[in-house]
mmCIF file of C-alpha atoms in Angstrom:
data_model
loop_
_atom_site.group_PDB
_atom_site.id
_atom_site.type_symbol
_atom_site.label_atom_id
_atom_site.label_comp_id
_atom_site.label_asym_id
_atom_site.label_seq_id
_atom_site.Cartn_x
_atom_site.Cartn_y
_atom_site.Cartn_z
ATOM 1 C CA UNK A 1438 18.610 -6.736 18.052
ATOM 2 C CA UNK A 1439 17.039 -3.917 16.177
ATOM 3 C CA UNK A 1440 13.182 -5.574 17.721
ATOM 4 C CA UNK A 1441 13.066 -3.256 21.089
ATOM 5 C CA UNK A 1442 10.282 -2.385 22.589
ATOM 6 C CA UNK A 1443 11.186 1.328 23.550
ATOM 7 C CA UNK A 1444 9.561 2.992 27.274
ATOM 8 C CA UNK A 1445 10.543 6.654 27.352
ATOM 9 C CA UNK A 1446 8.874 8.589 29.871
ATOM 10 C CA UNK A 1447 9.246 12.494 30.660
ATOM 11 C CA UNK A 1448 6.548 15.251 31.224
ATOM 12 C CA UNK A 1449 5.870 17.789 28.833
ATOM 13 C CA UNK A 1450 6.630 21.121 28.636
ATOM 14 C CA UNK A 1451 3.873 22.649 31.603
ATOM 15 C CA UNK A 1452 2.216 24.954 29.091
ATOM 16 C CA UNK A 1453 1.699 21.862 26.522
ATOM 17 C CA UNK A 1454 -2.183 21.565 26.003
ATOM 18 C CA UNK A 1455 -2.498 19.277 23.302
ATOM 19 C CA UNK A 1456 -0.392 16.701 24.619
ATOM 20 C CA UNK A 1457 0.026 13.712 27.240
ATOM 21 C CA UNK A 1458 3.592 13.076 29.060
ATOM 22 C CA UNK A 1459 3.636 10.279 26.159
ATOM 23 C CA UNK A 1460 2.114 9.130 23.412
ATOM 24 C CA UNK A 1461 2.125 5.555 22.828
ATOM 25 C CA UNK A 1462 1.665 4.252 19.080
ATOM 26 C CA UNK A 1463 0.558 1.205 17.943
ATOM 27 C CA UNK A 1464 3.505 -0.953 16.209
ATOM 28 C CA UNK A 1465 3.014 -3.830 13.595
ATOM 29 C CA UNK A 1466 5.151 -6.681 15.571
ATOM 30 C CA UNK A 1467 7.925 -8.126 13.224
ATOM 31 C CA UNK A 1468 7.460 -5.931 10.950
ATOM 32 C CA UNK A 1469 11.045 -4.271 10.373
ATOM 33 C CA UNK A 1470 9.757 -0.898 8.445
ATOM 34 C CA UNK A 1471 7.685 -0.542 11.247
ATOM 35 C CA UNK A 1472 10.836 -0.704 13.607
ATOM 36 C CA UNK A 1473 12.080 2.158 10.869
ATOM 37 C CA UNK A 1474 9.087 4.391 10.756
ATOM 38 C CA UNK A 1475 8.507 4.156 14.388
ATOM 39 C CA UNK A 1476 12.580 5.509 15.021
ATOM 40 C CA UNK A 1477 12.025 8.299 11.985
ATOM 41 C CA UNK A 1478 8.626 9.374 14.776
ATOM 42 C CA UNK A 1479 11.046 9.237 17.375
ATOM 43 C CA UNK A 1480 13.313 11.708 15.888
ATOM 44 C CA UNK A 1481 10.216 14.049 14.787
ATOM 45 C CA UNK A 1482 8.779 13.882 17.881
ATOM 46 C CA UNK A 1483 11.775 14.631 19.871
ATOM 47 C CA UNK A 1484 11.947 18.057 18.054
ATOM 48 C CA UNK A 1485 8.505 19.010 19.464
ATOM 49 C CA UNK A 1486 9.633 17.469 23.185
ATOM 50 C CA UNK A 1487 7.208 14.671 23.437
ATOM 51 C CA UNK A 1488 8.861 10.939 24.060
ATOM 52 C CA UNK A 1489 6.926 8.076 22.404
ATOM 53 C CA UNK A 1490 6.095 4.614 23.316
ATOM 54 C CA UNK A 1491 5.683 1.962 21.225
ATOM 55 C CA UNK A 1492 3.240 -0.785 21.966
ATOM 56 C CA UNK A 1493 3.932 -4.182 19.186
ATOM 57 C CA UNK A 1494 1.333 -5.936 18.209
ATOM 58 C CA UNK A 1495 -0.584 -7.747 15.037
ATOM 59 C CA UNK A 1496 -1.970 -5.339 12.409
ATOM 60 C CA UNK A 1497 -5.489 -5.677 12.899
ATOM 61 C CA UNK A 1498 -5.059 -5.629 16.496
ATOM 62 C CA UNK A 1499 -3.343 -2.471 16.406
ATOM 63 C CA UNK A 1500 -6.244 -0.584 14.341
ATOM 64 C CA UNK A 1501 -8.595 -1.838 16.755
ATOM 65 C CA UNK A 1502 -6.520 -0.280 19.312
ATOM 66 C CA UNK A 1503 -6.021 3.214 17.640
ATOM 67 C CA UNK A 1504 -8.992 3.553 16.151
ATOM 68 C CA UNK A 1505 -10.739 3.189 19.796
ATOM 69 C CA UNK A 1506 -8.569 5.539 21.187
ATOM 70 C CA UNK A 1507 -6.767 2.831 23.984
ATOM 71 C CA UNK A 1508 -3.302 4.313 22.118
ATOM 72 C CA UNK A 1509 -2.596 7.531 20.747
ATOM 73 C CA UNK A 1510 -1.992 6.575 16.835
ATOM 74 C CA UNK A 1511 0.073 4.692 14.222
ATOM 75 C CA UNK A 1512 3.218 4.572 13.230
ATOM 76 C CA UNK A 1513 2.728 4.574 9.846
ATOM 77 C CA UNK A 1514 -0.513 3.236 7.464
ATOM 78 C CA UNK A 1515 -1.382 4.018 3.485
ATOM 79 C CA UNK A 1516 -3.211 7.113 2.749
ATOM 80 C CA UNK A 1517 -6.606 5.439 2.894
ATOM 81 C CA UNK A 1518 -7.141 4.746 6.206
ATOM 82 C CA UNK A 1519 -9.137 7.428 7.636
ATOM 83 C CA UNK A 1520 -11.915 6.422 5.078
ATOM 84 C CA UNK A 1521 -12.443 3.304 6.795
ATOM 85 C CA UNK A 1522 -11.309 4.174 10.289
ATOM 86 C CA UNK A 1523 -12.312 7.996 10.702
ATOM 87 C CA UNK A 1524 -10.582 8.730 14.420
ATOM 88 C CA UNK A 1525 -7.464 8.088 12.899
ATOM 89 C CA UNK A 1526 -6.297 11.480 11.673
ATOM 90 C CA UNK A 1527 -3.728 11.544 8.688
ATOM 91 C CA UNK A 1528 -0.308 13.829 9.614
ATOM 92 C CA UNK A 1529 0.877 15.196 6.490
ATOM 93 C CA UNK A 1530 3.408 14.758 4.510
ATOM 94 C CA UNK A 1531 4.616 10.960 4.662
ATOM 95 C CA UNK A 1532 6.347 9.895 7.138
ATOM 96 C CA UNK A 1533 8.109 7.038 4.780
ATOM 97 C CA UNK A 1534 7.553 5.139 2.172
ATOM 98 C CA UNK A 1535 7.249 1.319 1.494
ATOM 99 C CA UNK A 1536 7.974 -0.713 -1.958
ATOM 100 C CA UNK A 1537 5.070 -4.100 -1.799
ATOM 101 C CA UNK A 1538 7.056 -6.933 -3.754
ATOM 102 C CA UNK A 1539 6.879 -10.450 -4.510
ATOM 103 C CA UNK A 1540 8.975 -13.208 -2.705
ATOM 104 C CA UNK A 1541 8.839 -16.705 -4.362
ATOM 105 C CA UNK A 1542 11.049 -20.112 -4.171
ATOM 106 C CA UNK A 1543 11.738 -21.100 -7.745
ATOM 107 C CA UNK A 1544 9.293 -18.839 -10.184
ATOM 108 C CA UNK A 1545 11.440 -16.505 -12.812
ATOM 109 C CA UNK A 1546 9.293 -13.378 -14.094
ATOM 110 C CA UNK A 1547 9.532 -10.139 -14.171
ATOM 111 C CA UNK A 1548 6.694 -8.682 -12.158
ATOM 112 C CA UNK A 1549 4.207 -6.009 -13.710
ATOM 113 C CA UNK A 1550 2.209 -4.916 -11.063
ATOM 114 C CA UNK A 1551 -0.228 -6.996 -8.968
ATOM 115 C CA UNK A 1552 -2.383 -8.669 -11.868
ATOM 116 C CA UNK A 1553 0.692 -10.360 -12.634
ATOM 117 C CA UNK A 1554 0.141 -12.161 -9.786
ATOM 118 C CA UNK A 1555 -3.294 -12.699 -9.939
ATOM 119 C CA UNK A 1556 -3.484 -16.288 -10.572
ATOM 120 C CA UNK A 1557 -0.506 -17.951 -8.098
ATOM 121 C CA UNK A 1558 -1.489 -18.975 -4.823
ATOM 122 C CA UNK A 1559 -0.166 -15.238 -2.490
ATOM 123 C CA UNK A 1560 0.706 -15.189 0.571
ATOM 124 C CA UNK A 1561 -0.154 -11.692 2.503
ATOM 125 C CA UNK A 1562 0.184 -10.638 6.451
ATOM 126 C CA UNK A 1563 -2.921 -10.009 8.022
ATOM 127 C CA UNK A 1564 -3.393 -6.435 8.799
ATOM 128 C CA UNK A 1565 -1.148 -5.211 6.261
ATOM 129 C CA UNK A 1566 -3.177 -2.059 4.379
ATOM 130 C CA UNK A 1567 -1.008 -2.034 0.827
ATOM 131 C CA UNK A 1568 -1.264 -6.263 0.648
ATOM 132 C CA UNK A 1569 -4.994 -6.461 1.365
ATOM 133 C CA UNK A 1570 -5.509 -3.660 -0.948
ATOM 134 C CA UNK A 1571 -3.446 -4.853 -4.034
ATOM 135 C CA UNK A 1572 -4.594 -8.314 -3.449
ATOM 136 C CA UNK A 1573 -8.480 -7.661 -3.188
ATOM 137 C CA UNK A 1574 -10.587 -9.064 -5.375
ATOM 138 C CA UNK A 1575 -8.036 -12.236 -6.120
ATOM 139 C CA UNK A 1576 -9.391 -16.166 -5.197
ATOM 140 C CA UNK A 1577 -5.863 -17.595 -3.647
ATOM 141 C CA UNK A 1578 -5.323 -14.698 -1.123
ATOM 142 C CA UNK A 1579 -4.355 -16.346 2.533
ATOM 143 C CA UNK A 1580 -3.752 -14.195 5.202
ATOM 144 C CA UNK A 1581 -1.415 -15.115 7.576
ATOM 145 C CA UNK A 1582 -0.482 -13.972 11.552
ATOM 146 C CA UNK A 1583 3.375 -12.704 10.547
ATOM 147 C CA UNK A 1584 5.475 -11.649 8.216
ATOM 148 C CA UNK A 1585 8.204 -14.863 9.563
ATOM 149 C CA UNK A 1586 5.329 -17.176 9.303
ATOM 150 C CA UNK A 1587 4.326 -16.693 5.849
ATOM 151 C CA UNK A 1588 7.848 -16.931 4.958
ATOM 152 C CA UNK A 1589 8.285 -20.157 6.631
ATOM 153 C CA UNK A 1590 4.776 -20.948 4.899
ATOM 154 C CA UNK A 1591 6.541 -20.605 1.458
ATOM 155 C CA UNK A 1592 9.340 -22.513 2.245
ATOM 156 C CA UNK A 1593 6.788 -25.482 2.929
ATOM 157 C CA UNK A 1594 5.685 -24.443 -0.830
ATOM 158 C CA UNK A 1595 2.157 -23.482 0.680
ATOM 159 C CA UNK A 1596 1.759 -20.689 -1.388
ATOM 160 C CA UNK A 1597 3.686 -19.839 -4.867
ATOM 161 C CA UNK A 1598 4.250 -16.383 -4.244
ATOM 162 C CA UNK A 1599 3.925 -14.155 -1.025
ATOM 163 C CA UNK A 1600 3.733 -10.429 -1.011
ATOM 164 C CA UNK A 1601 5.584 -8.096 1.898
ATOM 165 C CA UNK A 1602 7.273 -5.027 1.952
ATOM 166 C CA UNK A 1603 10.476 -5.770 0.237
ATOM 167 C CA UNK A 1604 13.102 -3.896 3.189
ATOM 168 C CA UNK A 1605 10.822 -5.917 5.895
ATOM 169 C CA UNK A 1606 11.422 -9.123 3.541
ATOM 170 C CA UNK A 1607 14.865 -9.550 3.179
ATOM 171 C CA UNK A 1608 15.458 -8.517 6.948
ATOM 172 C CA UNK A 1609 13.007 -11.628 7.517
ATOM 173 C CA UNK A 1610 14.404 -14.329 4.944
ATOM 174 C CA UNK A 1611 17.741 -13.499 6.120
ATOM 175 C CA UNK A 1612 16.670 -13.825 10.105
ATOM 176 C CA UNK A 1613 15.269 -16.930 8.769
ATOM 177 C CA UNK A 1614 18.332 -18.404 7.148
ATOM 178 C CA UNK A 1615 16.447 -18.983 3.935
ATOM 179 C CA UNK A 1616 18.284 -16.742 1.756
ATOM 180 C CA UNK A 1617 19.233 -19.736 -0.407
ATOM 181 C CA UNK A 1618 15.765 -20.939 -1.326
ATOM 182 C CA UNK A 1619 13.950 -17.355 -0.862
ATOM 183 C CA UNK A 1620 14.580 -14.379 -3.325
ATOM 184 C CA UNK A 1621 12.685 -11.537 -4.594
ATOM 185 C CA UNK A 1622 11.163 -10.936 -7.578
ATOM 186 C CA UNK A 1623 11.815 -7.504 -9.666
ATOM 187 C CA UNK A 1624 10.485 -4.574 -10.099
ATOM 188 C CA UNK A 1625 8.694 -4.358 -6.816
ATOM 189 C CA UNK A 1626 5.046 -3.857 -7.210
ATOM 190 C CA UNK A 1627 4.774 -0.234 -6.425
ATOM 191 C CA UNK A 1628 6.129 2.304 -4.265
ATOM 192 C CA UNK A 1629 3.633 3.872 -1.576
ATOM 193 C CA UNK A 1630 4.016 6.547 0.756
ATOM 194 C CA UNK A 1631 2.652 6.190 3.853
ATOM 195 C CA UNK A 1632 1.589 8.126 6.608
ATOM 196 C CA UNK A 1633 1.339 8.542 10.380
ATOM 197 C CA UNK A 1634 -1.598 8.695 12.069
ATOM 198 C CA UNK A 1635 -2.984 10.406 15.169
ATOM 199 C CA UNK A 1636 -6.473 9.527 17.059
ATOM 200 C CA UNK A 1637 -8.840 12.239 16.935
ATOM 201 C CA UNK A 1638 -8.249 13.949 20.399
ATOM 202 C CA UNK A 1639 -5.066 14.826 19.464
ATOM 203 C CA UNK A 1640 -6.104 17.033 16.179
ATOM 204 C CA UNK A 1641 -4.201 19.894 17.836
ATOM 205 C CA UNK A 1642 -1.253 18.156 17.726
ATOM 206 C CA UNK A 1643 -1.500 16.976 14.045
ATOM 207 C CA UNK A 1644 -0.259 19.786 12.458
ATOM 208 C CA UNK A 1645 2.401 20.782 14.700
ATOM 209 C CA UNK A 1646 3.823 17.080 13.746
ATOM 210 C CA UNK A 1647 3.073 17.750 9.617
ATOM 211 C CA UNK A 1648 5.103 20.944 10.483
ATOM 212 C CA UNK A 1649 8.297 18.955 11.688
ATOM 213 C CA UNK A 1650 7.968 16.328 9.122
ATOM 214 C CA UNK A 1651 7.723 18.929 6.129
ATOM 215 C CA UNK A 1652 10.928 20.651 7.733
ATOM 216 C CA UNK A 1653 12.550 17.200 7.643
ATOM 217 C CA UNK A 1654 12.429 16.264 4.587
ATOM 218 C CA UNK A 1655 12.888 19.735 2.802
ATOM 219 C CA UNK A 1656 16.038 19.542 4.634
ATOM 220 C CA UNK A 1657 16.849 16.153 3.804
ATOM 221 C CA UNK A 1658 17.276 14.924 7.571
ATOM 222 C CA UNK A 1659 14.499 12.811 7.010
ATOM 223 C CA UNK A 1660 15.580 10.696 3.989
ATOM 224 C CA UNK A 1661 19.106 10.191 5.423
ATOM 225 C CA UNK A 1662 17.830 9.170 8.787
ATOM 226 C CA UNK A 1663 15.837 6.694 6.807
ATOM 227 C CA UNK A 1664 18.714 5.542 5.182
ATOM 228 C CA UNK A 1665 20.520 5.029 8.047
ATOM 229 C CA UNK A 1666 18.090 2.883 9.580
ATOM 230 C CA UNK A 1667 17.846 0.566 7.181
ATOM 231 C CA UNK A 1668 21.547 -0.160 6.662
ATOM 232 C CA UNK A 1669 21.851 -0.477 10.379
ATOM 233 C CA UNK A 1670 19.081 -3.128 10.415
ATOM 234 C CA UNK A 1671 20.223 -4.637 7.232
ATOM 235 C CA UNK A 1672 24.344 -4.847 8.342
ATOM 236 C CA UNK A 1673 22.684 -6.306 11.965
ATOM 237 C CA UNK A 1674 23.255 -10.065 12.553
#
């Protein structure tokens, strides 16, 4: 099962003054480029000796609970999200990087960006930043709990089209069984990068993560990590 919730507890370093024993994100459930993201942290944290914990939940939810400070961050958001939630403190560069794209049952076109989907009936996940932003301003947006229950929403041909990350997608249809009836549409919307985010009382700590990140991916341990996960959660029955 590549769903875990992961508990890792150790003390920090005794001269750490930035820093808790852990620091516990908050984790879009189902959602498998969260799963992804949150095991890319894991590997940039561990280089700064701080163990994470990851707490799942729905995508609003998990704003409220960053933003108020009752965890320590998210995983990973689009690069607006301190404008609307200002405690949440961007960590620079991305972390990762997500591709929006359409899922349908039986329409043939190729997409061209999201006003070619402006008048089907979409599907979106609640919570999802890039989804509610692409989709705004467009009369047959529904908003559902999960990523699996939109899906099955499409099967029941509730909605023509629905929108999702297309990695987290086919990890879904295909947990689903529904790879016969549900396919994705090409190009994929867009490609976003996305960031992790830290709430404000840990600004100390927000560059010392940018730091690790940066070193990652100029060294290219970051991209093949990602690529790693993926195919391990794509190749998993």
């Amino acid at each position: 099962m590549w769903r875990i919730i992961v508990v890792c507890l150790s003390l920090l370093a005794a001269g750490s003054s930035h820093a808790q024993s852990v620091i516990r994100l908050a984790r879009i459930a189902d959602i498998p480029d969260q799963y992804v993201g949150g095991e890319m942290l894991r590997a940039v944290y561990a280089k700064l000796n701080i163990k994470l914990e990851f707490v799942d939940v729905p995508g609003k939810r998990a704003l409220t609970l960053s933003s108020g400070g009752e965890v320590d961050g998210e995983i990973q958001r689009i690069g607006t999200l301190s404008s609307e939630y200002p405690t949440l403190l961007q960590v620079t560069p991305a972390i990762n990087y997500i591709e929006p794209a359409v899922f349908t049952t039986r329409l043939h076109f190729v997409v061209d960006g999201w006003n070619s989907i402006r008048d089907l009936r979409i599907g979106i996940v609640r919570g999802v930043g890039s989804s509610e932003a692409g989709t705004r301003g467009m009369d047959h947006v529904t908003a559902t709990a999960g990523i699996e229950n939109m899906i099955m929403m499409l099967d029941a041909d509730r909605f023509d089209v629905i929108v999702t990350d297309l990695f987290s997608g086919l990890v879904a249809v295909r947990k689903l069984n529904l790879q016969a009836r549900i396919y994705p549409l090409s190009p994929p919307l867009e490609r976003i990068r996305i960031f992790h985010y830290l709430h404000e009382r840990h600004r100390d700590l927000v560059p010392k993560v940018g730091q690790v990140i940066a070193q990652m991916e100029a060294s290219g341990e970051l991209a093949a990590l990602r690529e790693a996960l993926v195919k391990q959660v794509l190749s998993t029955p």
